[in-house]
XYZ file of C-alpha atoms in Angstrom:
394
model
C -14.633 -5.405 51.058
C -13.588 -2.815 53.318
C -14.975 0.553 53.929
C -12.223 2.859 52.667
C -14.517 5.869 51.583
C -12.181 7.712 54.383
C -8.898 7.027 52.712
C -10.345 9.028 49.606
C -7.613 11.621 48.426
C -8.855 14.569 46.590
C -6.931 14.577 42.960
C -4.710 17.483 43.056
C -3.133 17.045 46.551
C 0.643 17.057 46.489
C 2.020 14.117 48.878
C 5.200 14.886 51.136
C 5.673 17.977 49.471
C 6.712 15.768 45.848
C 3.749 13.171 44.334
C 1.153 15.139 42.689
C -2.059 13.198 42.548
C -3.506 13.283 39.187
C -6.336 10.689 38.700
C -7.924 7.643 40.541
C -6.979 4.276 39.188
C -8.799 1.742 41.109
C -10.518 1.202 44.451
C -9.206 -2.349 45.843
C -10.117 -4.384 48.677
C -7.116 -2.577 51.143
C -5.988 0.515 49.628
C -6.771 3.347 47.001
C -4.720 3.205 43.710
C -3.975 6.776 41.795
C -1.650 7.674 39.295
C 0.657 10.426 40.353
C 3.784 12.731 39.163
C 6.642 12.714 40.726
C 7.773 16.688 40.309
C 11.362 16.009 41.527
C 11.773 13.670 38.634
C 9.292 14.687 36.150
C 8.166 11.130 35.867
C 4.946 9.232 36.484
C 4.388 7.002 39.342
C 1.530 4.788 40.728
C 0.857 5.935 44.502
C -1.001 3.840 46.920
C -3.114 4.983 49.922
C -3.285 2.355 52.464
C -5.442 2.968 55.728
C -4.330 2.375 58.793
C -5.899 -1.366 59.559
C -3.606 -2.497 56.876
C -0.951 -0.529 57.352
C 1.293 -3.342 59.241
C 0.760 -6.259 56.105
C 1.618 -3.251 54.077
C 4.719 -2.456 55.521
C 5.633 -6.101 56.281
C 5.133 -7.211 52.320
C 7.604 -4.061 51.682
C 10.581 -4.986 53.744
C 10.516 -8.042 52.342
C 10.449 -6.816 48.867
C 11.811 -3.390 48.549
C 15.355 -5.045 47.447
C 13.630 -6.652 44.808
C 14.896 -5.444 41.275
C 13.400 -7.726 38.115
C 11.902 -6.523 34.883
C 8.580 -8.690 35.378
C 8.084 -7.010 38.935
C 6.679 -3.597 39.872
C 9.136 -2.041 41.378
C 8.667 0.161 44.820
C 9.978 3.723 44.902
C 9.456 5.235 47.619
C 7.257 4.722 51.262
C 5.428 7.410 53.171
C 4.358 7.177 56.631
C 1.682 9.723 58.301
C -0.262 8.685 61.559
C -3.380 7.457 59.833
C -2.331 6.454 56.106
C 0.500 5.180 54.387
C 1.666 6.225 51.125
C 3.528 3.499 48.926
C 5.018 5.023 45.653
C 5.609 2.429 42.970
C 6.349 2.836 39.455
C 3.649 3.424 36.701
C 2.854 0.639 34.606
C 1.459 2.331 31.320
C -0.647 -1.180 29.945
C -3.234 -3.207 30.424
C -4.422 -4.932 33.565
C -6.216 -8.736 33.249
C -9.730 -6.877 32.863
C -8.712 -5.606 29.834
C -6.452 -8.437 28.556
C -9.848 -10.715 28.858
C -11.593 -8.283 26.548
C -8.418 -8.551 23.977
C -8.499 -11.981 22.217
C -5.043 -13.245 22.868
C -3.478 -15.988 20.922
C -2.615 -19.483 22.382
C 1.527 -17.682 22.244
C 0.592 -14.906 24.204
C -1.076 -16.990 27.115
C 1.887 -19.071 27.248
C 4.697 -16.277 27.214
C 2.704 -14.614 29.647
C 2.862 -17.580 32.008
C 6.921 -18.005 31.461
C 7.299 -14.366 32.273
C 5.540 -14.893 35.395
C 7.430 -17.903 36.185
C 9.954 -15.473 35.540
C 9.218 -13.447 38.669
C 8.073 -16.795 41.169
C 11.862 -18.389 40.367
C 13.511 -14.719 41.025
C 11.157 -14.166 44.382
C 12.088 -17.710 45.332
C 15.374 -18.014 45.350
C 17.357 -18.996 48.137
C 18.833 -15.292 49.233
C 15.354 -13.821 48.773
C 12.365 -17.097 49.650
C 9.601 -15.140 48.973
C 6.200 -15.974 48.003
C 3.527 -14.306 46.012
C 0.692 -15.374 48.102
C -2.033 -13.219 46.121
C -1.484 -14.098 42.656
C -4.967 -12.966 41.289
C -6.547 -10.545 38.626
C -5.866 -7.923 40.495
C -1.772 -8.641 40.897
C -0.921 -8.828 37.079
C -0.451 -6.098 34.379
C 1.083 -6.403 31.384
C 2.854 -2.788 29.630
C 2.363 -1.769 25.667
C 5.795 -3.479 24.936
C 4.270 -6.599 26.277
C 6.449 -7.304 29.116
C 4.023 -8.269 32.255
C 4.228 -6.839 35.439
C 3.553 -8.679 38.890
C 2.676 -6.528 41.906
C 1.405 -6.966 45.291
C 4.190 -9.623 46.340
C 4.070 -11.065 49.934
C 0.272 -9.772 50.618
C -2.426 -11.392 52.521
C -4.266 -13.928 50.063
C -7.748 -12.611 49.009
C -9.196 -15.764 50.544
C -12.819 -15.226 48.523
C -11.047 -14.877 45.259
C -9.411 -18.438 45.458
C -12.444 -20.381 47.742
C -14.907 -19.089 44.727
C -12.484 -20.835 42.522
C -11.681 -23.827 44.666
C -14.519 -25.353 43.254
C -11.833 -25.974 39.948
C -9.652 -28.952 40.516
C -9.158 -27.793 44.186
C -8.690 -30.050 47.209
C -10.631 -27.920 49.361
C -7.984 -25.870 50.713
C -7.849 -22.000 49.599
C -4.649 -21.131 50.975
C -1.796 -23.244 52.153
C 0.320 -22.965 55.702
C -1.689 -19.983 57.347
C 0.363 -19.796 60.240
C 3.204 -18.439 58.886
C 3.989 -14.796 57.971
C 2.569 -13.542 54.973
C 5.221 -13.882 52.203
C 7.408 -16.390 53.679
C 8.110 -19.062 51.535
C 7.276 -23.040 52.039
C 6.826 -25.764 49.787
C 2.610 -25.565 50.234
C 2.730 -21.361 49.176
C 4.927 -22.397 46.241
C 2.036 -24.665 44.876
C -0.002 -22.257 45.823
C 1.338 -19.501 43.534
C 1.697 -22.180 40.148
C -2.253 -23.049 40.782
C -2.756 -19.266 40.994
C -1.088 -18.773 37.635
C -2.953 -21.946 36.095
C -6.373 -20.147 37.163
C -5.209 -17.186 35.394
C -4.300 -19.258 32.575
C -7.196 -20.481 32.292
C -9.483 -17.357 32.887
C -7.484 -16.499 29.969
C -8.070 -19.148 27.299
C -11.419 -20.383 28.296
C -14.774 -19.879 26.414
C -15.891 -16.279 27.130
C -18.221 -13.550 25.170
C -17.018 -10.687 23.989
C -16.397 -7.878 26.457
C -16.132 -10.304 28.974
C -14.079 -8.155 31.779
C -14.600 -10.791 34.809
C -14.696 -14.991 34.668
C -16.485 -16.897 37.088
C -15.627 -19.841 38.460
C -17.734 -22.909 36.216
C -20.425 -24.131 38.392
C -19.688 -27.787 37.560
C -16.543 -27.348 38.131
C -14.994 -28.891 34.173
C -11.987 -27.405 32.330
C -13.631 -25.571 28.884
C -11.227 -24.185 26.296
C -11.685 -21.849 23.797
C -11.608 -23.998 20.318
C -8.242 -24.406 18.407
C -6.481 -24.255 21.892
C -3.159 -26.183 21.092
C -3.717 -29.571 23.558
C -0.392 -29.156 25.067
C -1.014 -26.038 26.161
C -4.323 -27.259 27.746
C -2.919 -30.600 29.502
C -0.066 -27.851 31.219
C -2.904 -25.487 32.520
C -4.666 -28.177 33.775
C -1.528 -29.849 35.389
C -1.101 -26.588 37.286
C -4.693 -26.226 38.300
C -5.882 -29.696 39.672
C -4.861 -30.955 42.682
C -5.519 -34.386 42.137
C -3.664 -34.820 38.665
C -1.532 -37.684 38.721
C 1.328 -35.702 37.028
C 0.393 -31.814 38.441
C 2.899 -28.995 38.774
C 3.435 -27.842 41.697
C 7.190 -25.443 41.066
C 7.588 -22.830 38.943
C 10.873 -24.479 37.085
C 9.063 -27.241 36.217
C 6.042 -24.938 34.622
C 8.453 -22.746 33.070
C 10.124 -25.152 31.364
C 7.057 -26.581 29.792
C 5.164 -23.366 28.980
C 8.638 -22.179 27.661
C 8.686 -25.392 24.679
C 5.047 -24.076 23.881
C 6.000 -20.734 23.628
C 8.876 -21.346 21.570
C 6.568 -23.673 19.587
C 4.217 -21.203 19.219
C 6.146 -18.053 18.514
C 5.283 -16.315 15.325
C 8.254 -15.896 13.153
C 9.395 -12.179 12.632
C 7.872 -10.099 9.793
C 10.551 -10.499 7.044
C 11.421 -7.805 5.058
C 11.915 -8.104 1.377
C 14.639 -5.656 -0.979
C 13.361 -5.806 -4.118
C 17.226 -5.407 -6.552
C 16.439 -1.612 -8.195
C 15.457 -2.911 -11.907
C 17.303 -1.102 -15.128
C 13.896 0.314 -15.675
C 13.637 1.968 -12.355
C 16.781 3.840 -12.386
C 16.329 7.680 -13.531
C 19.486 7.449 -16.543
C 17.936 8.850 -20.043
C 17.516 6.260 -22.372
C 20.434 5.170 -24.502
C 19.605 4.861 -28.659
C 21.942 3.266 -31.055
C 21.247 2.734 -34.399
C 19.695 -0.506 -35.602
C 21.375 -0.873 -39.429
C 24.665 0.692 -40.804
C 22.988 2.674 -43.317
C 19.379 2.806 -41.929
C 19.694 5.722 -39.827
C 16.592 4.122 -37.416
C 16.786 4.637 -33.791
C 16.448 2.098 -31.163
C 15.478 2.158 -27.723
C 18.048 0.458 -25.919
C 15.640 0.343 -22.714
C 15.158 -2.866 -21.892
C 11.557 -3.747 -23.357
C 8.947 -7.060 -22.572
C 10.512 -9.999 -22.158
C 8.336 -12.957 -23.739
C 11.192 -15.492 -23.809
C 12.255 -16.075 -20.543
C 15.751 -15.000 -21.736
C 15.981 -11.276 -20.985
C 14.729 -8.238 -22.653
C 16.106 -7.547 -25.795
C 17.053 -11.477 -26.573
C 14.032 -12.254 -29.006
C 14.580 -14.337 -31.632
C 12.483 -12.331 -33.835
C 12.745 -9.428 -33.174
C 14.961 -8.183 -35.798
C 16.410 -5.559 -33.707
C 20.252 -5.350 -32.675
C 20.639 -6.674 -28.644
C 20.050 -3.818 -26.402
C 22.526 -2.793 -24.005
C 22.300 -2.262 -20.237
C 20.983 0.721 -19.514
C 23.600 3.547 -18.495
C 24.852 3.687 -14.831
C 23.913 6.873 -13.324
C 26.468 9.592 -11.372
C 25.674 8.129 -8.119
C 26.375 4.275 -9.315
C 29.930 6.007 -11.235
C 30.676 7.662 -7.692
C 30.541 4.258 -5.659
C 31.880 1.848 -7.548
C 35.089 4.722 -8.352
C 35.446 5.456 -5.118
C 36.084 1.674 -3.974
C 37.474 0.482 -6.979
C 41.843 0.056 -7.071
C 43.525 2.048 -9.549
C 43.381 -0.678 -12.677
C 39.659 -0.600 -11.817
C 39.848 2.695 -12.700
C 41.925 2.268 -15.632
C 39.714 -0.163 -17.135
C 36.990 1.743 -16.739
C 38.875 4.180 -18.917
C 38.906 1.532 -21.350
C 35.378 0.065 -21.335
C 33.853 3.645 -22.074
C 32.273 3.236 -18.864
C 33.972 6.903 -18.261
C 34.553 9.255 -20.843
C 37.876 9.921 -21.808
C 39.709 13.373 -20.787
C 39.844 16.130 -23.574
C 42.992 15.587 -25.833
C 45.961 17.880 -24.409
C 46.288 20.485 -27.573
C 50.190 20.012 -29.529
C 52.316 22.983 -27.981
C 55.058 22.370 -30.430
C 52.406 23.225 -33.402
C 50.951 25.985 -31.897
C 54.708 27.505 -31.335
C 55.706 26.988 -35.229
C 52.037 28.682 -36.071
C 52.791 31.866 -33.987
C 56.323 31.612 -35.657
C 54.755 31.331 -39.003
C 52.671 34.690 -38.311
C 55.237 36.264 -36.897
C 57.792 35.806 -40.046
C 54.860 36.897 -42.254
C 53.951 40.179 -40.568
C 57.152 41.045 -40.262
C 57.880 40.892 -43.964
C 54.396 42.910 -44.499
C 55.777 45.714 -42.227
C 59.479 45.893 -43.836
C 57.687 46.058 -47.633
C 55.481 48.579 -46.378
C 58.070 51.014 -44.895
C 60.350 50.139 -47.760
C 57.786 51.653 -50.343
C 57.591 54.647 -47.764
C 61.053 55.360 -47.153
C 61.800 55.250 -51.217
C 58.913 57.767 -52.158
């Protein structure tokens, strides 16, 4: 690893007069990760301090990739340049990286989507406007957010050559990285199975036998495929057609190990949580209780509630009971409201009818209150001529 105590930023230090740094990520093998603020934006970003002995694979990796706009790659923001260092402004993954994914016991669907959403990002690199590799497909390259969507970064970098000798000892042919002589990034039928043996190691460093708290996997000494127990064998016979060289029937494109780790993944998938509405019950709703009375001439009261039903038939419908069948409880205002207010006018009517509504107050007679005021009338007035004729006689 490379010296790069002199890159060291102190925390605090505003970057081209915008990136606040805030707190060191991670120290990797050519730059200095932190976690920054953009203050233009108010948002966070992920800022990368690159010395100047790497500065030209740096820059190289980002011309080739700066177009690049996918939801399963990082995506680059912005690129500062000062005589020494260079500043690479990406945006912030909040997540996990692998370390901590290897700590979190992930089921045999999670291993496989996260291998079709990296296939995801190889086809979209790949294609024939863009024909880039990954080239560096390790630990180091792969996060994956708290909605679980992974995240690929470091596209088109030089290959940590350690990282994949150590593990050339798995199903490797002896050769850690393919076609040398070409720029790093550029595409060729070698890198390409280059990058799906990558992503099988991964694969694997996922779903083999660790302990607990395991943050790092070594390569096995002998060299043998182990699997965690209750692996799904499909899975395992895809992993290992993307890791060993020698297989008679290994993968070698990313369409082809899409496709396959897609079917698992599908297979796999755990159905949605399914959410069930329980019908509101006549017991739940908050109308009084209704009585009625259970004999002509008995004068007892009944509750027409709907009670225990030990006949399968329905409350109130026991054949022993002795009590008079209980109606449905009443509907409440709100229930009167709905079904009204959608109902057609014979609806309506009907409901009139039924006694589901109660009927209007009977108009009073107008024509009997008029002969009653009449009636008065006559009779006071025959009250008041007596009267004065006694007066006027005397």
């Amino acid at each position: 690893m490379h010296n790069l105590e002199g890159t060291m930023v102190e925390i605090g230090r505003v970057i081209h007069q915008r990136y606040l740094l805030q707190r060191l990520i991670q120290q990797g093998q050519a730059c200095i990760v932190y976690q920054g603020l953009d203050q233009v934006l108010q948002r966070a970003v992920t800022i990368k301090v690159v010395p100047a002995q790497h500065i030209s694979e740096y820059r190289t990796a980002i011309q080739l990739t700066s177009q690049f706009n996918h939801p399963n790659i990082v995506g680059i923001y912005d690129l500062i340049v000062e005589p020494d260092v260079l500043y690479i402004v990406q945006e912030y993954v909040d997540g996990r990286n692998f370390s901590a994914l290897l700590q979190t016991q992930l089921s045999a669907f999670e291993v496989a989507d996260l291998g079709v959403q990296v296939c995801r990002a190889l086809l979209y690199a790949g294609t024939v406007a863009r024909k880039v590799c990954h080239g560096d497909l390790t630990p180091a390259s792969l996060l994956r957010d708290n909605r679980g969507l992974v995240r690929i970064n470091n596209f088109a970098m030089p290959s940590d050559l350690n990282y994949f000798a150590a593990w050339n000892v798995l199903g490797g042919d002896g050769q850690v990285a393919s076609d040398r002589e070409l720029p790093w990034g550029q595409l060729s039928e070698g890198r390409r199975a280059d990058d799906i043996r990558a992503l099988g190691l991964l694969l694997y460093q996922l779903l083999c036998g660790k302990s607990p708290g395991t943050m790092v996997v070594e390569p096995p000494p002998d060299g043998r495929l182990r699997f965690m127990r209750n692996t799904p064998p499909e899975l395992c016979n895809v992993v290992a057609r993307s890791i060993v060289c020698q297989h008679p029937q290994r993968i070698v494109t990313a369409d082809v190990l899409y496709t396959e780790l897609k079917v698992i993944a599908d297979a796999l998938e755990p159905p949605p949580p399914t959410v069930v509405l329980t019908p509101l019950r006549q017991t739940d709703s908050f109308a009084p209780p209704q009585y009625k009375l259970a004999g002509a001439n008995s004068g007892q009261l009944v509750n027409a509630m709907p009670g225990h039903d030990t006949t399968g038939l329905g409350a109130g419908y026991g054949t022993n009971s002795g009590l008079l069948e209980a109606p449905p409880a009443a509907a409440t205002v709100a229930d009167l409201s709905a079904s009204m207010a959608n109902a057609p006018q014979g609806a309506y009517a009907a409901a009139h009818i039924s006694g589901a509504l109660p009927e209007p107050a009977s108009r009073p007679n107008l024509l009997l209150l008029f002969l009653l005021g009449l009636g008065l009338f006559g009779l006071f007035f025959a009250i008041g001529y007596y009267l004065s004729q006694m007066i006027f006689a005397h």
